[in-house]
mmCIF file of C-alpha atoms in Angstrom:
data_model
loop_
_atom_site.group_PDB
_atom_site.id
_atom_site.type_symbol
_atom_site.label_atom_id
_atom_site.label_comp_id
_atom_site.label_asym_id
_atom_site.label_seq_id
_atom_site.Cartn_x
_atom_site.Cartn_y
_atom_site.Cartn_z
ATOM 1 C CA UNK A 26 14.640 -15.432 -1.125
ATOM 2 C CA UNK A 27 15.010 -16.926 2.135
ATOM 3 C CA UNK A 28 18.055 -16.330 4.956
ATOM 4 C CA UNK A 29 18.606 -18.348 7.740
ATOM 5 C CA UNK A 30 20.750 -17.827 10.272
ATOM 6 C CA UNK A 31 23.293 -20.294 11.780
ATOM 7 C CA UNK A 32 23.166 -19.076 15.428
ATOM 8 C CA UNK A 33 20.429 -16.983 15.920
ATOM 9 C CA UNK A 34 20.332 -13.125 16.801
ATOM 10 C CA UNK A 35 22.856 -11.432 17.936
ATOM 11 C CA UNK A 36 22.755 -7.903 19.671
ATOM 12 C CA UNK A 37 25.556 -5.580 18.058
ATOM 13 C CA UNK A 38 25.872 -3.033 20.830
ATOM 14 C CA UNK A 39 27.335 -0.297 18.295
ATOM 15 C CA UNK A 40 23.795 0.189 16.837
ATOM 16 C CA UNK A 41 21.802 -1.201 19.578
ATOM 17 C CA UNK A 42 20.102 -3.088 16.859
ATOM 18 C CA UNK A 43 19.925 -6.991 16.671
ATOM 19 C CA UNK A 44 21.096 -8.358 13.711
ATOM 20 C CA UNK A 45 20.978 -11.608 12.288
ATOM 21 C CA UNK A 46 24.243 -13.032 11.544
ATOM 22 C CA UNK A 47 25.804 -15.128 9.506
ATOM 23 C CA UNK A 48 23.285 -15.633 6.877
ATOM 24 C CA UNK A 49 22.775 -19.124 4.883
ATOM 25 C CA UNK A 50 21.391 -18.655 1.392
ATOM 26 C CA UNK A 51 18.636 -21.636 1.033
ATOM 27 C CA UNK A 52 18.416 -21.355 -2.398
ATOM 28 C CA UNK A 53 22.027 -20.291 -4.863
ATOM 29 C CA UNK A 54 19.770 -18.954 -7.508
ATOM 30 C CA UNK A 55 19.512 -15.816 -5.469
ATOM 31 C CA UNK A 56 23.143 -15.622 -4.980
ATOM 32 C CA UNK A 57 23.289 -12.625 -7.027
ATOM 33 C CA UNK A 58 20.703 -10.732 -5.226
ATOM 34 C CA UNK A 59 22.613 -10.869 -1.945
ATOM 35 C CA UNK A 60 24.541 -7.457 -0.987
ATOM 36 C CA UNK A 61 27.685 -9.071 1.146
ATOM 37 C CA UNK A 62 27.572 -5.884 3.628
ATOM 38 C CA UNK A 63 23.668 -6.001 4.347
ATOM 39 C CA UNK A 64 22.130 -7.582 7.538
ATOM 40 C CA UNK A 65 18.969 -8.455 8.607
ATOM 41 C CA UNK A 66 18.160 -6.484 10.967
ATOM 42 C CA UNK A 67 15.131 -7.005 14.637
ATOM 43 C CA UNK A 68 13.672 -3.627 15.341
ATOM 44 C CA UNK A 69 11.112 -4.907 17.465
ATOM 45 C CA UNK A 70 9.844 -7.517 19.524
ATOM 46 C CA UNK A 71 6.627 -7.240 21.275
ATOM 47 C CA UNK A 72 4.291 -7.396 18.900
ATOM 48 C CA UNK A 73 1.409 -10.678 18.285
ATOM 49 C CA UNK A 74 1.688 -10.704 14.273
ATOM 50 C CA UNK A 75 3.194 -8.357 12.663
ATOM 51 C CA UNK A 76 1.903 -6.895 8.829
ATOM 52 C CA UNK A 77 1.927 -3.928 6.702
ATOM 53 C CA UNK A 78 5.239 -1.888 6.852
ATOM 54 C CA UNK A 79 5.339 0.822 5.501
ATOM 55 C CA UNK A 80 8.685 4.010 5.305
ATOM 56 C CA UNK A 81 7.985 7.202 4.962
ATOM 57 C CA UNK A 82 11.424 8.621 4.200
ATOM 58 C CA UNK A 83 10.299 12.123 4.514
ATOM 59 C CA UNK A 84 10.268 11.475 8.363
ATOM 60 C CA UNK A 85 12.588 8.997 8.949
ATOM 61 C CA UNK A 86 9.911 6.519 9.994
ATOM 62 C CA UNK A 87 8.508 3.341 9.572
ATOM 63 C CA UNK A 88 5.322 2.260 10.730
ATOM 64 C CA UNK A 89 3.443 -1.179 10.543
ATOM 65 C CA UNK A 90 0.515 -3.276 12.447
ATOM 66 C CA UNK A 91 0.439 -5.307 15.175
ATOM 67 C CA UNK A 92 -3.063 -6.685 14.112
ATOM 68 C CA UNK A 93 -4.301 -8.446 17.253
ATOM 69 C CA UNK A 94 -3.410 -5.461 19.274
ATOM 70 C CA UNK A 95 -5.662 -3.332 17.385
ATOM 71 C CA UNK A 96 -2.695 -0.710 16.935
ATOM 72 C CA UNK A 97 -0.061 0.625 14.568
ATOM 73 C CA UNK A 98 3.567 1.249 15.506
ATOM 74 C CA UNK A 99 6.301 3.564 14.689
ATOM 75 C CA UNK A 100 10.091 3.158 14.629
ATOM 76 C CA UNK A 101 11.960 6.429 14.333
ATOM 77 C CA UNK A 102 15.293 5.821 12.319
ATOM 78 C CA UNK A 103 17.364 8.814 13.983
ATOM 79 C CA UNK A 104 16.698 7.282 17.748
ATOM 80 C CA UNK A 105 15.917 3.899 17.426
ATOM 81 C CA UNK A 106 12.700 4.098 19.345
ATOM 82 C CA UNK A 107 9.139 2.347 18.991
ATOM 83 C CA UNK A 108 5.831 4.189 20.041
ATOM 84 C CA UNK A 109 2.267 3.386 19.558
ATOM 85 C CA UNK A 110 1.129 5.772 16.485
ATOM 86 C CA UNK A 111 -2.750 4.746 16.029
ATOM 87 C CA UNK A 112 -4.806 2.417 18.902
ATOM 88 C CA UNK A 113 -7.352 1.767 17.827
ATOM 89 C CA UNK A 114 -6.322 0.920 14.582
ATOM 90 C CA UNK A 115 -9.207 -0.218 12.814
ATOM 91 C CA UNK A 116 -6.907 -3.634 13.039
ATOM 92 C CA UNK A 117 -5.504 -2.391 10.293
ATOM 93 C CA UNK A 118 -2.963 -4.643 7.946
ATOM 94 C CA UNK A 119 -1.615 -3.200 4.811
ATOM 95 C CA UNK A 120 -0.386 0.217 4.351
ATOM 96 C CA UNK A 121 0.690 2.316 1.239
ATOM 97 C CA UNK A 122 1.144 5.867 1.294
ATOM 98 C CA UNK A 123 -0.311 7.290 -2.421
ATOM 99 C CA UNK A 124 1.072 9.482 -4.545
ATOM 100 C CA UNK A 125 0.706 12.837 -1.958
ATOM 101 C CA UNK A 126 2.346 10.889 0.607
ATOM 102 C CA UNK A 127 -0.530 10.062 3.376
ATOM 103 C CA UNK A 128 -1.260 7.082 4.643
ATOM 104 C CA UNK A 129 -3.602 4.514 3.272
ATOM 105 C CA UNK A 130 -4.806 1.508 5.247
ATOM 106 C CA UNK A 131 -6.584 -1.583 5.123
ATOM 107 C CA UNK A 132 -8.280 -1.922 8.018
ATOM 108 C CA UNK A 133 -10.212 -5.540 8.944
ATOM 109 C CA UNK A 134 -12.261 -3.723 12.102
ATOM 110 C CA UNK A 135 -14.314 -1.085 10.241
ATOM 111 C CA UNK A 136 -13.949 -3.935 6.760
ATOM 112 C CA UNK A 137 -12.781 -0.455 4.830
ATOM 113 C CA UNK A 138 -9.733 1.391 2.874
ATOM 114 C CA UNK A 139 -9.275 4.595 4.723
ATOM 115 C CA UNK A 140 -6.497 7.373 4.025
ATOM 116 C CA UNK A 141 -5.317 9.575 6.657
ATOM 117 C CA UNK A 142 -5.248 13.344 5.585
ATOM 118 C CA UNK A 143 -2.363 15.589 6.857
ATOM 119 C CA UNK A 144 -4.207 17.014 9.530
ATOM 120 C CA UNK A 145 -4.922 13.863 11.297
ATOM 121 C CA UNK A 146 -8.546 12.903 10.370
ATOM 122 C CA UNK A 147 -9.505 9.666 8.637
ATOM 123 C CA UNK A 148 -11.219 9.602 5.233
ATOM 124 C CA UNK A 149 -13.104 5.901 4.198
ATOM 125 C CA UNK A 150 -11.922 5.686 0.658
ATOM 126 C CA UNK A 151 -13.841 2.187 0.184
ATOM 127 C CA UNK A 152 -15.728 0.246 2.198
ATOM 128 C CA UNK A 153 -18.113 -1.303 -0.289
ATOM 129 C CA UNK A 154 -19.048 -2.850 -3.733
ATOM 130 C CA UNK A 155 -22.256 -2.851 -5.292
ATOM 131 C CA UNK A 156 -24.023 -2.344 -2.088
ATOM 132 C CA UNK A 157 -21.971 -5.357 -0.152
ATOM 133 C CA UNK A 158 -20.026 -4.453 2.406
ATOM 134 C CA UNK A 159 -15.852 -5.296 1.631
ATOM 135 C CA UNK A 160 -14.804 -8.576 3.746
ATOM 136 C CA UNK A 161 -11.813 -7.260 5.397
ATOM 137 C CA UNK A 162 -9.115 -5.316 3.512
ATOM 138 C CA UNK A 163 -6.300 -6.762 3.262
ATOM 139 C CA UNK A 164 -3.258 -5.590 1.065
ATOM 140 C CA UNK A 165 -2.754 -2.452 -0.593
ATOM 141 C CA UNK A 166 -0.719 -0.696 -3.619
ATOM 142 C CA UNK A 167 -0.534 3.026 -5.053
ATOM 143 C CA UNK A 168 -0.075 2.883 -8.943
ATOM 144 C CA UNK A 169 1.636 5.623 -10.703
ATOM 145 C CA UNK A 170 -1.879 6.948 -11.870
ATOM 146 C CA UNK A 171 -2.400 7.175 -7.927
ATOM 147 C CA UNK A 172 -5.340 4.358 -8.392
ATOM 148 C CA UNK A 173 -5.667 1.861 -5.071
ATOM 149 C CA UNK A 174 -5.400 -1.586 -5.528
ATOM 150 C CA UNK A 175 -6.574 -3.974 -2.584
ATOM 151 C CA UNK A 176 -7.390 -7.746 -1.680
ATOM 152 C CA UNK A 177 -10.504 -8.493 0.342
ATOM 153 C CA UNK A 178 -10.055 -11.389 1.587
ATOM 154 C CA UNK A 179 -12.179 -12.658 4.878
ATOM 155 C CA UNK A 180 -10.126 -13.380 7.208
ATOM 156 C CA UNK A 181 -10.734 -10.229 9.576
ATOM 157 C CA UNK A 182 -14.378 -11.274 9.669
ATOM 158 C CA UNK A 183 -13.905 -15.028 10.562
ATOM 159 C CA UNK A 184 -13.367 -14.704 14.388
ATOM 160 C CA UNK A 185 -12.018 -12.389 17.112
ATOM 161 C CA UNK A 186 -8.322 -12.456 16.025
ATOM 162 C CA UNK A 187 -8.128 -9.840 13.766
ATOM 163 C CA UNK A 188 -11.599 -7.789 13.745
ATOM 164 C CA UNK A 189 -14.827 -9.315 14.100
ATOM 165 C CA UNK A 190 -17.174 -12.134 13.082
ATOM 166 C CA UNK A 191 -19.147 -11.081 10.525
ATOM 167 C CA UNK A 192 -20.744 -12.554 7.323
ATOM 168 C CA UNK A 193 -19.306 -12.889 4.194
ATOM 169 C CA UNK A 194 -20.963 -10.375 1.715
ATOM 170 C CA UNK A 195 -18.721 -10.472 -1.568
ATOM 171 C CA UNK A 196 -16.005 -13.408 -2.654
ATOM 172 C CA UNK A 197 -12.542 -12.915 -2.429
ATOM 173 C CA UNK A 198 -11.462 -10.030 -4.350
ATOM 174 C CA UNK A 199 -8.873 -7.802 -5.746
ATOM 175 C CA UNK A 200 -10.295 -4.453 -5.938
ATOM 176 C CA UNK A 201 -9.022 -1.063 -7.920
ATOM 177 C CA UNK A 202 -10.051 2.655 -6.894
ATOM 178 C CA UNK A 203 -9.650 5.126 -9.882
ATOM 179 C CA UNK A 204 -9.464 8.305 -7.798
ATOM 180 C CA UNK A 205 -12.497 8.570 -6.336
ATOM 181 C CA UNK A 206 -14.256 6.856 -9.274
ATOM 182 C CA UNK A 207 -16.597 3.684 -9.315
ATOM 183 C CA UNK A 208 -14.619 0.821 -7.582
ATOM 184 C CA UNK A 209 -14.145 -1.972 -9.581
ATOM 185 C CA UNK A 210 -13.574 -5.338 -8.958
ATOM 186 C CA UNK A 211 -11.279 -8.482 -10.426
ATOM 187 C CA UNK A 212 -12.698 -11.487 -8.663
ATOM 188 C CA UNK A 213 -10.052 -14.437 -7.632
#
């Protein structure tokens, strides 16, 4: 559903958080959806293109790309504040955290799924299918079973903007990862 608001943002100096107010629904069908005491709230300006949040409520964080700047950000809930978590980032895009709570990212720059591991380091999860290298990650889900499921489309390979030219080796995909099993593939 779809918010607009009628005069733009507004900085509540209580929370030190803009907030959108006075929200117009677009569409009554989603009338009952709407929670009358929620805002929208702007935690951050300054980025190119935004993509991929992600919360890890353990922390009290979120983080999320700014693709173009090859980094990922983090907003910490107790203070407010926004730092630069990963740069380089891979240009990564989507993020999911699976079922033992580390991060797993799509990243367009390396054209690969990779999961950071508690201590820090990276681990490539995916970065292939029947010896063709993946287009450029995209989105990502954890199921229950704690199997990956990612798009591939090509858009980090088709210029500068978010990764690098490259060639397109395999069609636009969705993919699935069983756990470290063969990868398998659902073409679109």
């Amino acid at each position: 559903f779809f918010f607009q608001a009628e005069d733009g943002i507004r900085d509540y100096k209580v929370t030190g958080v803009q907030t959108c107010a006075l929200p117009i629904l677009l569409d009554k069908e989603f009338l009952k959806y709407r929670l009358p005491l929620a805002s929208v709230e702007r935690l951050y300006t300054g980025c190119r293109w935004s993509e991929g949040p992600v919360y890890v409520g353990d922390g009290r964080y979120l983080l999320w790309s700014d693709i173009p700047n090859n980094r990922i950000l983090r907003w910490d809930e107790t203070s407010g504040a926004v730092s630069v978590w990963r740069q380089p980032s891979g240009f990564a895009n989507g993020h999911v955290r699976d079922r033992q709570g580390r991060l797993v990212a799509c990243e367009h720059g390396g054209r690969r799924v990779t999961r950071t591991e508690y201590d820090g380091s990276v681990t490539v999860l995916a970065d292939g299918f029947q010896g063709a290298r993946l287009n450029s990650p995209n989105d990502i889900v954890c199921a229950r079973d704690g199997s990956l499921w990612f798009t591939d489309p090509s858009f980090g390979i088709g210029g500068w903007w978010e990764g690098a030219p490259a060639p397109q080796e395999l069609p636009h995909a969705v993919y699935r990862d069983r756990k470290s099993t063969r990868l398998n593939s659902s073409h679109l």
